[in-house]
Amino acid sequence: EIVDAAHRVGLMVVVHISTLGDALDLLELGVDAFVHVWDDHGIPVEDVEAFYAAEVFVVPTLAVHEQVKNYYLENNIENEMLALSDIQKNVSILHQNGIPILAGTDPPNLGINYGSSLYHELALLVDSGLTPVEALKSGTSNASKHFGLDSHGILKLGMAANFILV
């Protein structure tokens, strides 16, 4: 199995998903994290408990979901994708139940770009229930912590100087 093989050599397994069913199936395989939050269903309490027990983190990429939904609407494409506000409710429920939420944008999807799209993602995370400080940490110190980049993500003596102050 790929997940076990990756873990045996010390690699993290981060998967892209679209549906809650896919996420639950992959939880059972022992993945470490999800990029994208599903956009097909609200999350029941028992599934939140499974995410918590699996100790995974989620990078929701809400800006991508927003752009995809807008694309569908602008082009009259029928779809069963949840409204952004409902996707954000899933993120809020995960966050409220202790599942780490990290910031990420997944460029170059539908106008999402490297760098500046992160600001919008952080705002969407705040709209999903994270405090501004929690949202900022989701893209800095918490991201470094969960990806095992111990010398990055915070301003502290001895850490890598990989930031720009404007």
mmCIF file of C-alpha atoms in Angstrom:
data_model
loop_
_atom_site.group_PDB
_atom_site.id
_atom_site.type_symbol
_atom_site.label_atom_id
_atom_site.label_comp_id
_atom_site.label_asym_id
_atom_site.label_seq_id
_atom_site.Cartn_x
_atom_site.Cartn_y
_atom_site.Cartn_z
ATOM 1 C CA GLU A 1 0.000 0.000 0.000
ATOM 2 C CA ILE A 2 1.322 3.444 -0.945
ATOM 3 C CA VAL A 3 0.475 5.136 2.366
ATOM 4 C CA ASP A 4 2.291 2.495 4.424
ATOM 5 C CA ALA A 5 5.286 2.558 2.071
ATOM 6 C CA ALA A 6 5.527 6.341 2.345
ATOM 7 C CA HIS A 7 5.302 6.221 6.118
ATOM 8 C CA ARG A 8 7.984 3.503 6.308
ATOM 9 C CA VAL A 9 10.474 5.876 4.678
ATOM 10 C CA GLY A 10 9.392 8.867 6.770
ATOM 11 C CA LEU A 11 7.227 10.622 4.197
ATOM 12 C CA MET A 12 3.982 12.397 4.902
ATOM 13 C CA VAL A 13 0.943 11.543 2.773
ATOM 14 C CA VAL A 14 -1.100 14.584 1.771
ATOM 15 C CA VAL A 15 -4.000 13.916 -0.595
ATOM 16 C CA HIS A 16 -6.287 16.044 -2.748
ATOM 17 C CA ILE A 17 -9.973 15.257 -2.360
ATOM 18 C CA SER A 18 -13.339 16.486 -3.628
ATOM 19 C CA THR A 19 -15.895 14.443 -1.713
ATOM 20 C CA LEU A 20 -16.488 13.581 1.914
ATOM 21 C CA GLY A 21 -16.669 9.901 0.934
ATOM 22 C CA ASP A 22 -13.180 10.066 -0.567
ATOM 23 C CA ALA A 23 -11.877 11.746 2.586
ATOM 24 C CA LEU A 24 -13.384 9.078 4.826
ATOM 25 C CA ASP A 25 -12.014 6.266 2.662
ATOM 26 C CA LEU A 26 -8.550 7.814 2.753
ATOM 27 C CA LEU A 27 -8.743 8.357 6.518
ATOM 28 C CA GLU A 28 -8.981 4.597 6.882
ATOM 29 C CA LEU A 29 -5.747 4.218 4.897
ATOM 30 C CA GLY A 30 -3.875 6.443 7.358
ATOM 31 C CA VAL A 31 -3.201 9.579 5.306
ATOM 32 C CA ASP A 32 -1.782 12.566 7.166
ATOM 33 C CA ALA A 33 -3.621 15.469 5.586
ATOM 34 C CA PHE A 34 -6.125 16.678 3.022
ATOM 35 C CA VAL A 35 -5.791 19.468 0.508
ATOM 36 C CA HIS A 36 -9.198 20.850 -0.359
ATOM 37 C CA VAL A 37 -12.176 20.341 1.817
ATOM 38 C CA TRP A 38 -14.981 18.358 0.228
ATOM 39 C CA ASP A 39 -17.707 20.319 -1.492
ATOM 40 C CA ASP A 40 -20.505 17.748 -1.687
ATOM 41 C CA HIS A 41 -21.921 17.316 1.864
ATOM 42 C CA GLY A 42 -22.038 18.769 5.324
ATOM 43 C CA ILE A 43 -20.008 16.809 7.855
ATOM 44 C CA PRO A 44 -21.833 14.669 10.431
ATOM 45 C CA VAL A 45 -20.564 14.570 14.024
ATOM 46 C CA GLU A 46 -19.324 10.972 13.762
ATOM 47 C CA ASP A 47 -17.162 11.909 10.790
ATOM 48 C CA VAL A 48 -15.669 14.861 12.677
ATOM 49 C CA GLU A 49 -14.715 12.387 15.385
ATOM 50 C CA ALA A 50 -12.990 10.191 12.778
ATOM 51 C CA PHE A 51 -10.941 13.157 11.520
ATOM 52 C CA TYR A 52 -9.937 14.021 15.080
ATOM 53 C CA ALA A 53 -9.011 10.433 15.932
ATOM 54 C CA ALA A 54 -6.890 10.188 12.776
ATOM 55 C CA GLU A 55 -4.927 13.328 13.785
ATOM 56 C CA VAL A 56 -5.049 14.756 10.268
ATOM 57 C CA PHE A 57 -4.938 18.370 9.210
ATOM 58 C CA VAL A 58 -6.878 20.051 6.424
ATOM 59 C CA VAL A 59 -5.821 22.707 3.917
ATOM 60 C CA PRO A 60 -9.279 23.777 2.672
ATOM 61 C CA THR A 61 -8.236 25.953 -0.317
ATOM 62 C CA LEU A 62 -11.463 27.933 -0.014
ATOM 63 C CA ALA A 63 -10.412 30.408 -2.707
ATOM 64 C CA VAL A 64 -10.298 27.533 -5.201
ATOM 65 C CA HIS A 65 -13.788 26.407 -4.200
ATOM 66 C CA GLU A 66 -15.016 29.990 -4.569
ATOM 67 C CA GLN A 67 -13.517 30.306 -8.053
ATOM 68 C CA VAL A 68 -14.862 26.936 -9.207
ATOM 69 C CA LYS A 69 -18.378 27.745 -7.966
ATOM 70 C CA ASN A 70 -18.243 31.163 -9.656
ATOM 71 C CA TYR A 71 -17.084 29.533 -12.890
ATOM 72 C CA TYR A 72 -20.010 27.126 -12.797
ATOM 73 C CA LEU A 73 -22.483 29.937 -12.139
ATOM 74 C CA GLU A 74 -21.043 32.289 -14.782
ATOM 75 C CA ASN A 75 -21.142 29.533 -17.414
ATOM 76 C CA ASN A 76 -24.523 28.074 -16.436
ATOM 77 C CA ILE A 77 -22.957 24.708 -15.649
ATOM 78 C CA GLU A 78 -25.171 22.476 -13.550
ATOM 79 C CA ASN A 79 -23.390 21.156 -10.499
ATOM 80 C CA GLU A 80 -24.044 19.751 -7.064
ATOM 81 C CA MET A 81 -21.257 21.666 -5.379
ATOM 82 C CA LEU A 82 -22.183 23.213 -2.047
ATOM 83 C CA ALA A 83 -22.356 26.982 -1.745
ATOM 84 C CA LEU A 84 -19.147 28.521 -0.416
ATOM 85 C CA SER A 85 -20.894 29.371 2.864
ATOM 86 C CA ASP A 86 -21.737 25.678 3.369
ATOM 87 C CA ILE A 87 -18.167 24.636 2.580
ATOM 88 C CA GLN A 88 -17.023 27.215 5.124
ATOM 89 C CA LYS A 89 -19.398 25.653 7.680
ATOM 90 C CA ASN A 90 -17.522 22.370 7.226
ATOM 91 C CA VAL A 91 -14.248 24.193 7.869
ATOM 92 C CA SER A 92 -15.742 25.874 10.926
ATOM 93 C CA ILE A 93 -16.973 22.553 12.328
ATOM 94 C CA LEU A 94 -13.565 20.948 11.800
ATOM 95 C CA HIS A 95 -11.827 23.909 13.427
ATOM 96 C CA GLN A 96 -14.214 23.996 16.392
ATOM 97 C CA ASN A 97 -13.519 20.321 16.979
ATOM 98 C CA GLY A 98 -9.739 20.588 17.069
ATOM 99 C CA ILE A 99 -8.846 19.574 13.512
ATOM 100 C CA PRO A 100 -5.915 21.781 12.443
ATOM 101 C CA ILE A 101 -6.759 24.066 9.525
ATOM 102 C CA LEU A 102 -3.847 25.310 7.423
ATOM 103 C CA ALA A 103 -3.818 28.010 4.760
ATOM 104 C CA GLY A 104 -3.078 27.094 1.165
ATOM 105 C CA THR A 105 -4.220 28.237 -2.255
ATOM 106 C CA ASP A 106 -3.400 25.517 -4.835
ATOM 107 C CA PRO A 107 -2.395 27.771 -7.762
ATOM 108 C CA PRO A 108 -2.719 28.111 -10.726
ATOM 109 C CA ASN A 109 -6.375 27.000 -10.593
ATOM 110 C CA LEU A 110 -8.832 29.473 -12.143
ATOM 111 C CA GLY A 111 -6.942 32.671 -11.449
ATOM 112 C CA ILE A 112 -5.496 31.606 -8.110
ATOM 113 C CA ASN A 113 -1.925 32.866 -7.993
ATOM 114 C CA TYR A 114 1.171 32.291 -5.944
ATOM 115 C CA GLY A 115 1.532 34.795 -3.141
ATOM 116 C CA SER A 116 -1.277 37.333 -3.135
ATOM 117 C CA SER A 117 -4.123 34.794 -3.283
ATOM 118 C CA LEU A 118 -3.051 33.720 0.190
ATOM 119 C CA TYR A 119 -4.402 37.010 1.597
ATOM 120 C CA HIS A 120 -7.858 36.190 0.272
ATOM 121 C CA GLU A 121 -7.576 32.632 1.609
ATOM 122 C CA LEU A 122 -6.784 33.997 5.069
ATOM 123 C CA ALA A 123 -9.859 36.259 4.897
ATOM 124 C CA LEU A 124 -12.011 33.278 3.877
ATOM 125 C CA LEU A 125 -10.643 31.334 6.850
ATOM 126 C CA VAL A 126 -11.605 34.190 9.165
ATOM 127 C CA ASP A 127 -15.070 34.157 7.562
ATOM 128 C CA SER A 128 -15.110 30.419 8.404
ATOM 129 C CA GLY A 129 -14.634 31.038 12.114
ATOM 130 C CA LEU A 130 -10.892 31.259 12.651
ATOM 131 C CA THR A 131 -9.732 34.360 14.474
ATOM 132 C CA PRO A 132 -7.386 36.648 12.514
ATOM 133 C CA VAL A 133 -4.468 35.370 14.607
ATOM 134 C CA GLU A 134 -5.479 31.737 14.023
ATOM 135 C CA ALA A 135 -5.744 32.415 10.287
ATOM 136 C CA LEU A 136 -2.299 34.013 10.230
ATOM 137 C CA LYS A 137 -0.841 31.062 12.145
ATOM 138 C CA SER A 138 -2.539 28.674 9.687
ATOM 139 C CA GLY A 139 -0.167 29.934 7.010
ATOM 140 C CA THR A 140 2.926 30.419 9.157
ATOM 141 C CA SER A 141 3.811 28.674 12.425
ATOM 142 C CA ASN A 142 1.062 26.029 12.294
ATOM 143 C CA ALA A 143 1.902 25.160 8.693
ATOM 144 C CA SER A 144 5.557 24.769 9.656
ATOM 145 C CA LYS A 145 4.646 22.647 12.674
ATOM 146 C CA HIS A 146 2.373 20.252 10.790
ATOM 147 C CA PHE A 147 4.732 19.885 7.832
ATOM 148 C CA GLY A 148 7.690 19.263 10.149
ATOM 149 C CA LEU A 149 9.593 22.407 9.162
ATOM 150 C CA ASP A 150 10.788 23.191 12.645
ATOM 151 C CA SER A 151 13.129 26.049 11.730
ATOM 152 C CA HIS A 152 10.516 27.973 9.704
ATOM 153 C CA GLY A 153 7.276 29.846 10.213
ATOM 154 C CA ILE A 154 8.095 32.055 13.183
ATOM 155 C CA LEU A 155 10.256 35.074 13.888
ATOM 156 C CA LYS A 156 12.719 33.875 16.500
ATOM 157 C CA LEU A 157 16.453 33.920 17.016
ATOM 158 C CA GLY A 158 18.050 30.925 15.289
ATOM 159 C CA MET A 159 15.209 30.343 12.813
ATOM 160 C CA ALA A 160 15.583 30.553 9.047
ATOM 161 C CA ALA A 161 15.242 34.131 7.792
ATOM 162 C CA ASN A 162 12.784 33.477 4.979
ATOM 163 C CA PHE A 163 10.428 36.434 5.288
ATOM 164 C CA ILE A 164 10.045 39.952 3.973
ATOM 165 C CA LEU A 165 8.911 42.897 6.082
ATOM 166 C CA VAL A 166 7.280 45.731 4.178
#
